[in-house]
Coordinates of C-alpha atoms in Angstrom, one line a residue:
M79 CA 0.0 0.0 0.0
M80 CA 1.3 3.4 -0.9
K81 CA 2.5 5.4 2.0
M82 CA 1.2 8.9 2.4
M83 CA 3.4 11.8 3.4
I84 CA 3.2 13.0 7.0
L85 CA 5.0 15.9 8.5
K86 CA 6.6 14.4 11.5
N87 CA 9.5 16.6 12.7
K88 CA 9.5 18.0 9.2
R89 CA 10.8 14.8 7.8
L90 CA 10.0 13.1 4.5
V91 CA 8.6 9.6 4.5
I92 CA 10.1 7.4 1.8
G93 CA 7.7 6.5 -0.9
I94 CA 5.6 9.6 -1.5
I95 CA 8.1 11.4 -3.7
S96 CA 8.2 8.7 -6.3
W97 CA 4.4 8.7 -6.4
I98 CA 4.3 12.4 -7.1
A99 CA 7.1 12.0 -9.6
M100 CA 5.1 9.3 -11.5
L101 CA 2.1 11.7 -11.7
T102 CA 4.4 14.4 -13.1
V103 CA 5.6 12.1 -15.9
L104 CA 2.1 11.1 -16.8
S105 CA 0.7 14.6 -16.8
G106 CA 3.8 15.8 -18.7
C107 CA 3.0 13.4 -21.5
K108 CA -0.3 15.1 -22.1
N109 CA 1.3 18.5 -22.8
S110 CA 1.9 19.0 -26.5
I111 CA 4.4 21.6 -27.7
V112 CA 2.4 24.3 -29.4
P113 CA 4.4 25.7 -32.3
K114 CA 4.6 29.4 -32.7
K115 CA 4.5 31.2 -36.1
K116 CA 6.8 29.6 -38.7
N117 CA 10.1 31.4 -39.2
E118 CA 11.4 30.6 -42.7
K119 CA 14.1 33.3 -42.7
V120 CA 16.3 31.3 -40.3
Q121 CA 17.9 28.5 -42.2
G122 CA 21.0 26.4 -42.4
K123 CA 22.5 23.2 -41.1
I124 CA 23.8 22.9 -37.6
T125 CA 25.3 20.1 -35.4
V126 CA 24.0 19.9 -31.8
I127 CA 26.4 18.0 -29.5
T128 CA 24.8 16.4 -26.4
Q129 CA 25.9 14.2 -23.5
R130 CA 22.6 12.3 -23.7
V131 CA 23.8 9.4 -25.8
D132 CA 20.8 7.4 -24.4
I133 CA 18.1 9.5 -26.1
G134 CA 19.8 10.9 -29.2
D135 CA 17.6 9.1 -31.6
S136 CA 14.5 8.3 -29.5
E137 CA 13.9 11.8 -28.3
F138 CA 16.2 14.5 -29.8
K139 CA 15.7 13.3 -33.4
K140 CA 12.2 11.8 -33.3
K141 CA 10.6 14.0 -30.7
Y142 CA 12.2 17.4 -30.3
L143 CA 13.4 18.0 -33.9
P144 CA 10.0 17.6 -35.5
E145 CA 8.5 20.2 -33.1
F146 CA 11.4 22.5 -33.7
N147 CA 11.0 22.2 -37.4
K148 CA 7.4 23.3 -37.1
K149 CA 8.7 26.7 -36.2
Y150 CA 12.0 26.6 -38.1
P151 CA 11.3 24.4 -41.2
K152 CA 14.5 25.4 -43.0
V153 CA 16.9 24.6 -40.3
K154 CA 18.5 21.1 -40.6
V155 CA 19.8 19.7 -37.3
E156 CA 22.1 16.8 -36.8
F157 CA 22.7 15.4 -33.3
E158 CA 26.0 13.9 -32.0
G159 CA 26.1 12.1 -28.7
V160 CA 29.4 12.1 -26.8
S161 CA 30.3 9.8 -24.0
D162 CA 32.7 10.9 -21.2
Y163 CA 31.5 14.4 -22.4
D164 CA 33.6 16.7 -20.3
T165 CA 37.0 15.0 -21.1
A166 CA 36.2 14.6 -24.8
M167 CA 34.9 18.1 -25.3
K168 CA 37.9 19.8 -23.7
I169 CA 40.0 18.2 -26.3
R170 CA 37.7 19.1 -29.1
L171 CA 37.5 22.8 -28.0
N172 CA 41.2 23.1 -28.6
A173 CA 40.9 21.3 -32.0
K174 CA 38.1 23.7 -32.9
D175 CA 35.9 20.7 -33.6
Y176 CA 32.8 21.2 -31.4
G177 CA 29.8 21.6 -33.6
D178 CA 27.5 24.6 -33.5
V179 CA 25.5 24.1 -30.3
L180 CA 26.9 22.2 -27.3
L181 CA 27.0 22.0 -23.5
I182 CA 29.8 24.0 -21.9
P183 CA 32.4 21.6 -20.4
N184 CA 34.2 22.2 -17.2
I185 CA 36.5 25.1 -18.1
G186 CA 37.4 28.3 -16.4
K187 CA 35.1 31.3 -16.9
E188 CA 37.9 33.3 -18.3
Q189 CA 38.0 30.8 -21.2
L190 CA 34.4 31.3 -22.2
P191 CA 35.0 34.2 -24.7
A192 CA 37.6 32.2 -26.5
F193 CA 35.2 29.4 -27.5
F194 CA 31.6 30.6 -27.2
Q195 CA 29.4 33.3 -28.7
S196 CA 28.1 35.9 -26.3
L197 CA 24.4 35.8 -25.8
G198 CA 24.3 39.4 -24.6
N199 CA 24.7 41.3 -21.4
Q200 CA 24.3 39.1 -18.3
V201 CA 21.8 41.6 -16.7
D202 CA 19.7 41.6 -19.9
V203 CA 19.7 37.9 -20.4
G204 CA 19.0 37.5 -16.7
K205 CA 15.7 39.3 -17.0
K206 CA 14.2 36.1 -18.5
Y207 CA 16.6 33.3 -17.4
R208 CA 18.0 32.1 -14.0
F209 CA 21.3 30.5 -12.9
L210 CA 23.5 32.3 -15.4
Y211 CA 26.5 32.9 -13.1
D212 CA 28.4 29.8 -14.0
A213 CA 28.4 30.7 -17.7
S214 CA 29.0 34.4 -17.5
Y215 CA 32.2 36.4 -17.5
N216 CA 32.9 40.2 -17.4
G217 CA 29.2 41.0 -17.6
K218 CA 28.6 38.8 -20.6
C219 CA 26.5 35.7 -20.7
Y220 CA 27.8 32.7 -22.8
G221 CA 25.3 30.0 -22.0
I222 CA 21.9 29.2 -20.6
P223 CA 21.2 26.1 -18.5
A224 CA 19.1 23.5 -20.2
V225 CA 17.7 22.6 -16.7
A226 CA 18.1 23.4 -13.1
N227 CA 18.6 20.5 -10.7
I228 CA 18.0 20.1 -7.0
R229 CA 20.8 18.4 -5.2
G230 CA 20.6 15.3 -3.0
I231 CA 20.7 11.5 -3.3
L232 CA 19.1 9.2 -5.8
I233 CA 17.8 6.1 -4.1
N234 CA 15.9 2.8 -4.7
K235 CA 13.3 3.1 -2.0
N236 CA 12.6 -0.6 -2.1
V237 CA 16.2 -1.3 -1.0
W238 CA 15.9 1.2 1.9
E239 CA 12.5 -0.1 3.0
D240 CA 13.6 -3.7 2.8
A241 CA 16.4 -2.7 5.3
G242 CA 13.8 -1.2 7.6
V243 CA 14.4 2.4 6.8
T244 CA 11.2 4.4 6.3
T245 CA 12.2 8.0 6.9
Y246 CA 15.0 9.9 5.3
P247 CA 18.2 10.5 7.5
I248 CA 19.0 14.0 8.5
S249 CA 22.5 13.6 9.8
T250 CA 25.8 11.9 9.0
D251 CA 25.3 9.3 11.7
E252 CA 21.8 8.5 10.6
F253 CA 22.8 8.1 7.0
L254 CA 25.8 5.9 7.7
N255 CA 23.6 3.8 10.1
D256 CA 21.0 3.3 7.3
L257 CA 23.7 2.3 4.9
R258 CA 24.9 -0.3 7.4
K259 CA 21.4 -1.7 7.6
I260 CA 21.3 -2.1 3.8
K261 CA 24.7 -3.8 3.9
K262 CA 23.5 -6.2 6.6
K263 CA 20.6 -7.3 4.4
G264 CA 23.2 -8.4 1.8
K265 CA 21.1 -7.7 -1.3
A266 CA 22.5 -4.4 -2.5
T267 CA 25.5 -2.1 -2.5
P268 CA 24.4 0.6 0.0
L269 CA 26.2 3.5 -1.7
Y270 CA 27.7 3.5 -5.2
T271 CA 30.4 6.2 -5.8
N272 CA 30.9 5.9 -9.5
F273 CA 34.6 6.2 -8.6
A274 CA 35.8 5.9 -12.3
S275 CA 33.9 9.0 -13.3
K276 CA 35.5 12.2 -12.2
S277 CA 32.5 14.3 -13.3
L278 CA 30.1 12.3 -11.2
L279 CA 32.4 12.5 -8.2
T280 CA 32.0 16.3 -8.3
E281 CA 28.3 15.9 -7.5
W282 CA 29.3 15.6 -3.8
K283 CA 30.5 19.2 -3.6
K284 CA 27.2 20.4 -4.9
N285 CA 25.6 19.5 -1.6
C286 CA 27.6 21.9 0.5
I287 CA 24.6 24.3 0.9
A288 CA 22.7 21.5 2.7
I289 CA 25.3 21.7 5.5
T290 CA 25.1 25.5 6.1
G291 CA 21.7 26.6 4.9
E292 CA 23.4 29.7 3.7
R293 CA 23.4 31.0 0.1
N294 CA 26.7 32.9 0.5
W295 CA 28.8 30.1 1.8
K296 CA 31.0 29.9 -1.3
N297 CA 31.7 33.6 -1.4
E298 CA 32.6 33.5 2.3
M299 CA 35.1 30.7 1.5
I300 CA 37.3 32.9 -0.6
E301 CA 37.8 35.1 2.5
E302 CA 38.8 32.1 4.7
N303 CA 42.2 30.4 5.3
T304 CA 40.8 27.1 6.7
P305 CA 37.5 26.3 4.9
F306 CA 38.1 22.6 5.3
S307 CA 37.8 22.6 9.1
K308 CA 35.3 20.6 11.1
G309 CA 31.8 22.0 10.8
K310 CA 32.6 23.7 7.4
P311 CA 30.6 22.5 4.3
F312 CA 33.3 20.6 2.5
Y313 CA 34.5 18.9 5.7
E314 CA 31.0 17.6 6.6
V315 CA 30.1 16.5 3.0
Y316 CA 33.5 14.8 2.4
N317 CA 33.4 13.1 5.8
I318 CA 30.3 11.1 4.7
L319 CA 32.2 10.0 1.6
Y320 CA 35.3 9.0 3.6
E321 CA 33.4 7.1 6.3
A322 CA 31.2 5.3 3.8
V323 CA 34.3 4.0 1.9
R324 CA 36.2 3.3 5.1
Q325 CA 33.3 1.2 6.5
K326 CA 33.0 -0.7 3.2
L327 CA 29.5 0.6 2.5
V328 CA 30.3 1.2 -1.2
E329 CA 31.0 -1.0 -4.3
K330 CA 33.7 -3.6 -3.8
D331 CA 35.6 -3.1 -7.0
M332 CA 35.9 0.6 -7.4
T333 CA 38.2 0.6 -10.3
S334 CA 35.6 -0.9 -12.6
T335 CA 32.7 1.3 -11.8
D336 CA 30.5 2.2 -14.8
W337 CA 27.9 4.9 -14.9
E338 CA 25.7 3.3 -17.6
K339 CA 25.8 -0.1 -15.7
S340 CA 25.1 1.6 -12.4
K341 CA 21.8 3.1 -13.7
Q342 CA 20.6 -0.5 -14.4
L343 CA 21.9 -1.7 -11.1
I344 CA 20.0 0.8 -9.0
A345 CA 16.9 0.3 -11.2
D346 CA 17.1 -3.4 -10.4
G347 CA 17.6 -2.9 -6.7
K348 CA 21.2 -3.9 -6.6
I349 CA 22.3 -0.4 -5.5
G350 CA 20.7 1.6 -2.7
S351 CA 21.9 5.1 -3.4
M352 CA 24.0 7.4 -5.5
V353 CA 24.9 11.1 -5.1
V354 CA 23.7 12.6 -8.4
G355 CA 21.5 15.5 -9.5
S356 CA 17.7 15.0 -9.7
S357 CA 17.6 15.2 -13.5
L358 CA 19.3 11.8 -13.7
M359 CA 16.3 10.2 -12.1
R360 CA 14.5 9.9 -15.4
Q361 CA 17.2 7.9 -17.0
V362 CA 17.0 5.3 -14.2
K363 CA 13.2 5.2 -14.1
A364 CA 13.3 4.3 -17.8
L365 CA 15.2 1.1 -17.0
T366 CA 12.6 -0.4 -14.6
E367 CA 8.9 -1.3 -14.7
D368 CA 8.7 -0.4 -11.0
V369 CA 9.1 3.4 -11.6
E370 CA 7.9 4.1 -8.0
S371 CA 11.0 2.4 -6.6
I372 CA 13.3 5.2 -7.9
T373 CA 13.1 8.4 -6.0
Y374 CA 15.1 11.2 -4.5
M375 CA 16.0 12.4 -1.0
P376 CA 17.6 15.5 0.5
F377 CA 21.3 15.3 1.5
P378 CA 21.4 14.1 5.2
A379 CA 21.9 17.3 7.0
A380 CA 19.7 19.7 9.0
P381 CA 21.4 22.8 10.3
G382 CA 19.3 24.3 13.0
G383 CA 16.8 21.5 12.6
K384 CA 15.9 22.4 9.0
Q385 CA 16.8 20.8 5.7
Y386 CA 18.1 22.7 2.6
T387 CA 18.8 21.8 -1.0
E388 CA 20.6 23.8 -3.6
I389 CA 19.0 24.6 -6.9
T390 CA 21.8 24.8 -9.5
G391 CA 21.9 25.4 -13.3
D392 CA 23.0 22.3 -15.2
N393 CA 24.1 21.6 -18.7
Y394 CA 24.7 25.1 -20.0
I395 CA 23.8 25.3 -23.7
A396 CA 26.1 27.5 -25.7
I397 CA 27.0 28.4 -29.3
N398 CA 30.3 27.8 -30.9
K399 CA 31.8 31.3 -31.7
N400 CA 33.1 29.9 -34.9
S401 CA 29.8 28.5 -36.1
K402 CA 28.9 29.5 -39.7
N403 CA 25.2 29.4 -38.8
K404 CA 24.8 31.3 -35.6
K405 CA 21.2 32.4 -36.3
A406 CA 20.1 28.8 -36.7
A407 CA 22.2 27.7 -33.7
K408 CA 20.6 30.5 -31.6
A409 CA 17.1 29.4 -32.8
W410 CA 17.7 25.9 -31.5
L411 CA 19.2 27.1 -28.2
Y412 CA 16.3 29.3 -27.3
W413 CA 13.6 26.9 -28.6
F414 CA 15.1 24.1 -26.5
V415 CA 15.2 26.1 -23.3
N416 CA 11.8 27.9 -23.8
D417 CA 9.6 25.4 -25.6
S418 CA 10.8 21.8 -25.5
K419 CA 9.6 20.9 -22.0
Y420 CA 12.9 19.0 -21.5
S421 CA 13.2 20.2 -17.9
E422 CA 9.8 19.0 -16.9
Q423 CA 10.3 15.6 -18.5
N424 CA 13.6 15.1 -16.7
Y425 CA 12.6 15.9 -13.1
S426 CA 14.2 19.3 -13.3
I427 CA 13.3 22.9 -12.9
S428 CA 12.9 25.3 -15.9
T429 CA 15.5 28.0 -16.0
V430 CA 12.9 30.4 -17.6
K431 CA 11.7 32.8 -14.9
G432 CA 8.1 32.6 -14.0
K433 CA 7.7 28.9 -14.7
K434 CA 5.8 26.9 -12.1
L435 CA 7.6 24.5 -9.8
P436 CA 7.0 20.9 -11.0
K437 CA 4.8 18.8 -8.7
F438 CA 7.7 16.5 -7.9
F439 CA 9.6 19.3 -6.1
Q440 CA 6.5 20.5 -4.3
V441 CA 6.8 17.5 -2.0
F442 CA 10.1 18.9 -0.7
K443 CA 8.5 22.2 -0.2
D444 CA 5.6 20.7 1.8
A445 CA 8.1 19.0 4.1
D446 CA 9.7 22.3 4.7
V447 CA 12.9 21.5 2.7
E448 CA 14.0 25.0 1.6
F449 CA 15.4 25.5 -1.9
L450 CA 18.4 27.9 -2.0
E451 CA 20.2 29.4 -5.0
Q452 CA 23.8 30.2 -4.6
M453 CA 24.7 33.9 -4.3
P454 CA 26.7 35.2 -7.3
A455 CA 30.3 36.1 -6.7
P456 CA 31.0 39.8 -5.8
V457 CA 31.9 42.1 -8.7
G458 CA 35.6 41.8 -9.5
K459 CA 35.9 38.4 -7.8
E460 CA 33.9 36.4 -10.3
T461 CA 36.8 33.9 -10.9
L462 CA 38.6 34.2 -7.6
W463 CA 37.1 31.0 -6.1
D464 CA 38.0 29.0 -9.3
D465 CA 41.4 30.6 -9.4
I466 CA 42.3 29.6 -5.9
E467 CA 40.9 26.1 -6.4
K468 CA 42.7 25.5 -9.6
K469 CA 46.1 26.8 -8.4
S470 CA 45.9 25.0 -5.1
G471 CA 45.7 21.6 -6.8
I472 CA 43.0 20.4 -4.4
G473 CA 40.7 19.3 -7.3
L474 CA 37.3 20.4 -6.1
N475 CA 36.2 21.1 -9.7
T476 CA 37.7 18.0 -11.3
G477 CA 36.9 15.1 -9.0
E478 CA 40.5 14.8 -7.8
A479 CA 39.6 15.9 -4.3
E480 CA 37.0 13.0 -4.0
T481 CA 39.5 10.6 -5.6
K482 CA 42.1 11.5 -2.9
I483 CA 39.6 11.0 -0.2
I484 CA 38.4 7.7 -1.5
N485 CA 41.9 6.3 -2.0
A486 CA 42.9 7.4 1.5
A487 CA 39.8 5.7 3.0
L488 CA 40.5 2.5 1.0
T489 CA 44.2 2.2 1.9
G490 CA 44.1 3.7 5.4
K491 CA 47.3 5.6 4.5
A492 CA 45.8 8.9 5.6
S493 CA 43.2 9.9 8.1
F494 CA 40.3 12.2 7.1
S495 CA 41.6 15.0 9.3
T496 CA 45.1 14.7 7.7
I497 CA 43.5 15.2 4.3
M498 CA 41.4 18.1 5.4
N499 CA 44.5 19.7 7.0
N500 CA 46.4 19.3 3.8
F501 CA 43.5 21.0 1.9
N502 CA 43.5 23.8 4.4
A503 CA 47.2 24.4 4.0
R504 CA 47.0 24.4 0.2
W505 CA 44.0 26.7 0.2
K506 CA 45.6 29.2 2.6
A507 CA 48.9 29.3 0.7
T508 CA 47.2 29.7 -2.7
R509 CA 44.8 32.3 -1.4
E510 CA 47.6 34.4 0.1
S511 CA 49.7 34.1 -3.1
I512 CA 46.8 35.3 -5.3
K513 CA 45.8 38.2 -3.0

């Protein structure tokens, strides 16, 4: 029998979120994309590069393209799916082989003008779209997020309930204890790290706001010398990762982890949880008939007795500054963000201002989980955090930090406090050298 949500100490009961999510999918299927007036002036051939290799033909080509062509009949679009997207596209940027429309890979903001076409003044573009800060530089906007995600943990609720867990954990101790219960059952890997994927490892740092409940935590960090001390966001988030690995609550063979396989494993109930963004939930639901079993929970923290989750832009769509068909490329970019309904169909939030919050996320709201958007960096310090991070060699943006933590926990060669002290020393020295 389906559990109903109750507000007991402001905690979410496992089960209800997946039910609402299923309703969201069903209702979303009824919404047809209504084409606006045809625009036959815009024409040309463009290549759109996407990381969604799983739906290149089934959705982009067969679903989105026909609707796009109702408005832009003279634009021909070819789609190219790229695996290991971030690594591959960094190489292709330097080779000037990166299509016409693409997602911005993990590069420094100062590099944006070298590769991407400006979409206009950040303030002007920001009148209609949210979450532009990660794709803006010197007042110019170079990309618009395809979606906005909430951050937390993807779970198979059947695995959790089978282990006797019926409410979501709100602390590190509760979370680790729940993982131990899952391990004791012996049917599933409690927490899957996706160790081999550096980009997926960076998902951990996106939960820092859950620790503090403060939008300005990242800007405050650039004014600190010891931001990896106990009680600080990175310390608390990474401590969970370290302890889960140390206590053997993760996959046994970490060197052979595989993202595509892990989606099927969690869909089949062989994995209990993964730290990934909410938009990835749809990919997993598509792999099981029991769609209700796949759901999402807030990161296990409750500062001051309240839970928080960060809303972040994801998959910033941009235009190759060398494209020979910029008008056609821009037509696709804005149509996709404004009219495709891609965000609703992928358990994400639209980046277009004024759009209603999908029903799936309303469950978090009803349980008093507060959604927070990170504060933009101060004027003149837009790249300072990234500059310190990159020069320090800690690897917060690359997955190297998580890799170091996991390796230390596996081998026992370094305690968690030793790693955090090292990160503090690196951060302080780099910060002082840059200032």
